[in-house]
Amino acid sequence: QNEKHRRTKEKSISHNSTQTTIKMKLIIATTLAASAAAFAPSQVAQTSTSLAAFEGEVGVQAPLGLFDPLGLLDDADQERFDRLRYVEVKHGRIAQLAFLGNIITRAGIHLPGNIDKSGDAFDSIPDGWAAINAIPQGGLLQIVAFVGCLELFVMKDVTGTAEFPGDFRNESLDYGWDTFDEETKLVKRGVELNNGRAAMLGILGLMVHEQLGGELPIVGQM
């Protein structure tokens, strides 16, 4: 009987200990949740304050305003914003060239002559992604090397005199920029941003439709 009583007592202690552990976990979880809730408003306010600092930047316009669905500007400073804007401008420029090149080649306009010494003409290269496999390996290496040189030595603020992210004039190529007033400069920068954004969506759409097949207005057969 004593042994039975001892086992019963041990089970009771173990049960009580388990119940206590569960209660403690619930209390800790509740406390953490309460703490998180208590700090949530200040975090939201901090993020809102950070975003508000960039509301006056070029490219922030109706109806979206400052559109940052991925939260890339959360707690960002001006240096971080300028870096992201530089990347956006560069990608926009590349996308504009890509979209225009895609439309031109699909319209049947190609460089004259041959692409290699074997006699392969430029107009024998297919459009779109198929061109990657058709261009000779030496040609692809030349393209990569050329783009690398532009990235490392040309398309950058070499002189340190840029007025804004993406200003690659380097005190040589001006095209009358210094003759514009500040309002005109802001308008032109906004136009470039919007055209770049549209081109990024445009070239992505062309790449997708090329895989789907079919025919598109203006572009033609994919």
Tab-separated table of C-alpha atoms in Angstrom:
chain	number	residue	atom	x	y	z
A	1	GLN	CA	0.000	0.000	0.000
A	2	ASN	CA	2.860	2.358	0.818
A	3	GLU	CA	4.386	1.698	-2.582
A	4	LYS	CA	1.034	2.331	-4.290
A	5	HIS	CA	0.606	5.531	-2.313
A	6	ARG	CA	4.116	6.672	-3.289
A	7	ARG	CA	3.447	6.088	-7.016
A	8	THR	CA	0.141	7.913	-6.821
A	9	LYS	CA	1.840	10.830	-5.154
A	10	GLU	CA	4.594	10.902	-7.812
A	11	LYS	CA	2.002	10.894	-10.600
A	12	SER	CA	0.192	13.743	-8.901
A	13	ILE	CA	3.397	15.742	-8.581
A	14	SER	CA	4.291	15.048	-12.216
A	15	HIS	CA	0.812	16.083	-13.359
A	16	ASN	CA	0.968	19.285	-11.330
A	17	SER	CA	4.437	20.024	-12.705
A	18	THR	CA	3.192	19.559	-16.275
A	19	GLN	CA	0.210	21.824	-15.621
A	20	THR	CA	2.514	24.436	-14.113
A	21	THR	CA	4.844	24.279	-17.123
A	22	ILE	CA	1.927	24.746	-19.524
A	23	LYS	CA	0.645	27.702	-17.509
A	24	MET	CA	4.106	29.268	-17.465
A	25	LYS	CA	4.404	28.907	-21.247
A	26	LEU	CA	0.990	30.516	-21.689
A	27	ILE	CA	1.972	33.361	-19.400
A	28	ILE	CA	5.252	33.911	-21.275
A	29	ALA	CA	3.502	33.795	-24.649
A	30	THR	CA	0.869	36.237	-23.450
A	31	THR	CA	3.535	38.547	-22.082
A	32	LEU	CA	5.494	38.484	-25.341
A	33	ALA	CA	2.351	39.152	-27.358
A	34	ALA	CA	1.477	42.052	-25.115
A	35	SER	CA	4.986	43.428	-25.453
A	36	ALA	CA	4.850	43.167	-29.232
A	37	ALA	CA	1.477	44.868	-29.309
A	38	ALA	CA	2.764	47.609	-27.062
A	39	PHE	CA	5.664	48.368	-29.391
A	40	ALA	CA	3.753	47.962	-32.670
A	41	PRO	CA	2.428	51.546	-32.908
A	42	SER	CA	5.881	53.057	-32.487
A	43	GLN	CA	7.300	50.773	-35.211
A	44	VAL	CA	4.542	51.709	-37.617
A	45	ALA	CA	5.078	55.344	-36.815
A	46	GLN	CA	8.818	54.972	-37.381
A	47	THR	CA	8.277	53.324	-40.773
A	48	SER	CA	5.754	55.964	-41.766
A	49	THR	CA	8.176	58.691	-40.757
A	50	SER	CA	10.936	57.051	-42.804
A	51	LEU	CA	8.745	56.841	-45.905
A	52	ALA	CA	7.499	60.400	-45.437
A	53	ALA	CA	11.086	61.617	-45.842
A	54	PHE	CA	10.989	60.530	-49.503
A	55	GLU	CA	7.507	61.755	-50.432
A	56	GLY	CA	8.980	64.702	-52.309
A	57	GLU	CA	11.364	62.661	-54.462
A	58	VAL	CA	11.144	62.483	-58.255
A	59	GLY	CA	8.893	59.639	-59.381
A	60	VAL	CA	6.543	59.823	-56.398
A	61	GLN	CA	3.247	60.687	-58.061
A	62	ALA	CA	-0.451	59.915	-58.144
A	63	PRO	CA	-2.228	57.617	-57.912
A	64	LEU	CA	0.236	55.342	-56.085
A	65	GLY	CA	2.394	57.935	-54.393
A	66	LEU	CA	5.453	56.404	-52.753
A	67	PHE	CA	4.956	52.773	-53.819
A	68	ASP	CA	7.152	50.433	-51.760
A	69	PRO	CA	5.277	47.112	-51.346
A	70	LEU	CA	8.454	45.179	-50.437
A	71	GLY	CA	9.440	47.582	-47.676
A	72	LEU	CA	12.859	48.316	-49.195
A	73	LEU	CA	12.762	51.826	-47.748
A	74	ASP	CA	11.876	50.822	-44.207
A	75	ASP	CA	14.317	52.666	-41.927
A	76	ALA	CA	16.263	53.775	-45.010
A	77	ASP	CA	18.425	56.889	-45.108
A	78	GLN	CA	19.082	59.149	-48.102
A	79	GLU	CA	22.113	57.118	-49.160
A	80	ARG	CA	20.023	53.944	-49.289
A	81	PHE	CA	17.305	55.701	-51.292
A	82	ASP	CA	19.821	57.111	-53.778
A	83	ARG	CA	21.311	53.646	-54.273
A	84	LEU	CA	17.899	52.127	-55.022
A	85	ARG	CA	17.032	55.019	-57.328
A	86	TYR	CA	20.320	54.544	-59.197
A	87	VAL	CA	19.520	50.857	-59.732
A	88	GLU	CA	15.984	51.720	-60.882
A	89	VAL	CA	17.227	54.289	-63.399
A	90	LYS	CA	19.882	51.938	-64.776
A	91	HIS	CA	17.493	49.021	-65.163
A	92	GLY	CA	14.950	51.329	-66.765
A	93	ARG	CA	17.471	52.474	-69.362
A	94	ILE	CA	18.500	48.908	-70.150
A	95	ALA	CA	14.853	47.872	-70.463
A	96	GLN	CA	14.130	50.730	-72.884
A	97	LEU	CA	16.985	49.605	-75.137
A	98	ALA	CA	15.875	45.972	-74.862
A	99	PHE	CA	12.243	46.736	-75.705
A	100	LEU	CA	13.172	48.964	-78.631
A	101	GLY	CA	15.672	46.419	-79.955
A	102	ASN	CA	13.089	43.660	-79.704
A	103	ILE	CA	10.531	45.603	-81.729
A	104	ILE	CA	13.043	46.725	-84.373
A	105	THR	CA	14.432	43.247	-85.073
A	106	ARG	CA	10.936	41.729	-85.159
A	107	ALA	CA	10.055	44.349	-87.765
A	108	GLY	CA	12.764	42.856	-89.977
A	109	ILE	CA	15.362	45.582	-89.472
A	110	HIS	CA	18.874	44.195	-88.924
A	111	LEU	CA	22.453	45.336	-89.251
A	112	PRO	CA	23.903	44.872	-92.740
A	113	GLY	CA	26.658	42.402	-93.451
A	114	ASN	CA	27.791	39.294	-91.643
A	115	ILE	CA	28.088	38.604	-87.923
A	116	ASP	CA	31.131	36.333	-88.311
A	117	LYS	CA	33.796	35.355	-90.831
A	118	SER	CA	31.854	32.234	-91.780
A	119	GLY	CA	29.383	34.334	-93.730
A	120	ASP	CA	26.430	34.232	-91.303
A	121	ALA	CA	24.389	37.371	-91.931
A	122	PHE	CA	22.960	39.470	-89.134
A	123	ASP	CA	19.466	38.973	-90.521
A	124	SER	CA	19.885	35.190	-90.171
A	125	ILE	CA	19.870	35.532	-86.375
A	126	PRO	CA	16.387	34.792	-84.989
A	127	ASP	CA	14.534	37.203	-82.724
A	128	GLY	CA	14.205	37.090	-78.948
A	129	TRP	CA	15.725	34.392	-76.744
A	130	ALA	CA	16.488	32.214	-79.763
A	131	ALA	CA	19.242	34.664	-80.705
A	132	ILE	CA	21.277	33.626	-77.643
A	133	ASN	CA	21.840	30.159	-79.068
A	134	ALA	CA	22.330	31.414	-82.623
A	135	ILE	CA	25.009	34.045	-81.954
A	136	PRO	CA	28.535	32.580	-82.154
A	137	GLN	CA	30.254	32.120	-78.805
A	138	GLY	CA	32.883	34.694	-79.707
A	139	GLY	CA	30.119	37.228	-80.331
A	140	LEU	CA	28.510	36.572	-76.948
A	141	LEU	CA	31.869	37.028	-75.228
A	142	GLN	CA	32.341	40.343	-77.021
A	143	ILE	CA	28.901	41.494	-75.877
A	144	VAL	CA	29.617	40.538	-72.256
A	145	ALA	CA	33.039	42.235	-72.377
A	146	PHE	CA	31.546	45.401	-73.884
A	147	VAL	CA	28.789	45.595	-71.270
A	148	GLY	CA	31.355	44.978	-68.532
A	149	CYS	CA	33.516	47.866	-69.760
A	150	LEU	CA	30.506	50.167	-69.834
A	151	GLU	CA	29.521	49.132	-66.307
A	152	LEU	CA	33.006	49.511	-64.828
A	153	PHE	CA	34.426	52.521	-66.649
A	154	VAL	CA	31.789	54.504	-68.546
A	155	MET	CA	28.244	54.337	-67.169
A	156	LYS	CA	29.099	55.772	-63.758
A	157	ASP	CA	29.848	59.053	-62.035
A	158	VAL	CA	33.562	59.105	-62.816
A	159	THR	CA	34.178	62.780	-61.977
A	160	GLY	CA	32.001	62.910	-58.853
A	161	THR	CA	29.962	65.811	-60.236
A	162	ALA	CA	26.599	64.054	-60.646
A	163	GLU	CA	23.548	66.137	-59.729
A	164	PHE	CA	21.352	63.093	-59.110
A	165	PRO	CA	21.493	59.261	-59.179
A	166	GLY	CA	22.040	58.161	-62.779
A	167	ASP	CA	23.740	61.401	-63.899
A	168	PHE	CA	26.586	60.086	-66.062
A	169	ARG	CA	27.439	63.259	-67.966
A	170	ASN	CA	30.882	63.452	-66.316
A	171	GLU	CA	31.320	67.065	-67.454
A	172	SER	CA	31.419	65.992	-71.120
A	173	LEU	CA	28.011	64.932	-72.464
A	174	ASP	CA	25.524	67.661	-71.611
A	175	TYR	CA	22.957	67.909	-74.436
A	176	GLY	CA	21.849	71.288	-73.110
A	177	TRP	CA	20.944	70.013	-69.627
A	178	ASP	CA	22.458	73.048	-67.902
A	179	THR	CA	20.234	75.360	-69.954
A	180	PHE	CA	17.048	73.954	-68.349
A	181	ASP	CA	15.485	75.464	-65.264
A	182	GLU	CA	14.974	73.307	-62.164
A	183	GLU	CA	11.316	72.603	-62.901
A	184	THR	CA	12.105	71.378	-66.419
A	185	LYS	CA	14.889	69.164	-65.084
A	186	LEU	CA	12.504	67.535	-62.604
A	187	VAL	CA	9.939	66.938	-65.358
A	188	LYS	CA	12.501	65.321	-67.653
A	189	ARG	CA	13.830	63.114	-64.864
A	190	GLY	CA	10.262	62.051	-64.082
A	191	VAL	CA	9.632	61.244	-67.751
A	192	GLU	CA	12.743	59.055	-67.886
A	193	LEU	CA	11.714	57.219	-64.718
A	194	ASN	CA	8.215	56.531	-66.018
A	195	ASN	CA	9.470	55.421	-69.422
A	196	GLY	CA	11.958	53.111	-67.732
A	197	ARG	CA	9.288	51.609	-65.490
A	198	ALA	CA	7.005	51.055	-68.469
A	199	ALA	CA	9.863	49.494	-70.442
A	200	MET	CA	10.710	47.083	-67.617
A	201	LEU	CA	7.129	45.837	-67.636
A	202	GLY	CA	7.104	45.881	-71.448
A	203	ILE	CA	10.203	43.758	-71.999
A	204	LEU	CA	9.046	41.351	-69.285
A	205	GLY	CA	5.713	41.045	-71.082
A	206	LEU	CA	7.455	40.371	-74.400
A	207	MET	CA	9.612	37.678	-72.802
A	208	VAL	CA	6.554	35.975	-71.334
A	209	HIS	CA	4.526	36.155	-74.562
A	210	GLU	CA	7.473	34.804	-76.524
A	211	GLN	CA	7.251	31.638	-74.464
A	212	LEU	CA	3.453	31.518	-74.806
A	213	GLY	CA	3.517	32.115	-78.558
A	214	GLY	CA	0.890	33.890	-80.625
A	215	GLU	CA	0.839	37.323	-82.196
A	216	LEU	CA	0.851	40.789	-80.636
A	217	PRO	CA	-0.211	44.137	-82.127
A	218	ILE	CA	2.719	46.138	-83.561
A	219	VAL	CA	5.222	43.510	-82.337
A	220	GLY	CA	3.911	40.774	-84.606
A	221	GLN	CA	4.490	37.028	-84.431
A	222	MET	CA	6.157	35.864	-81.217
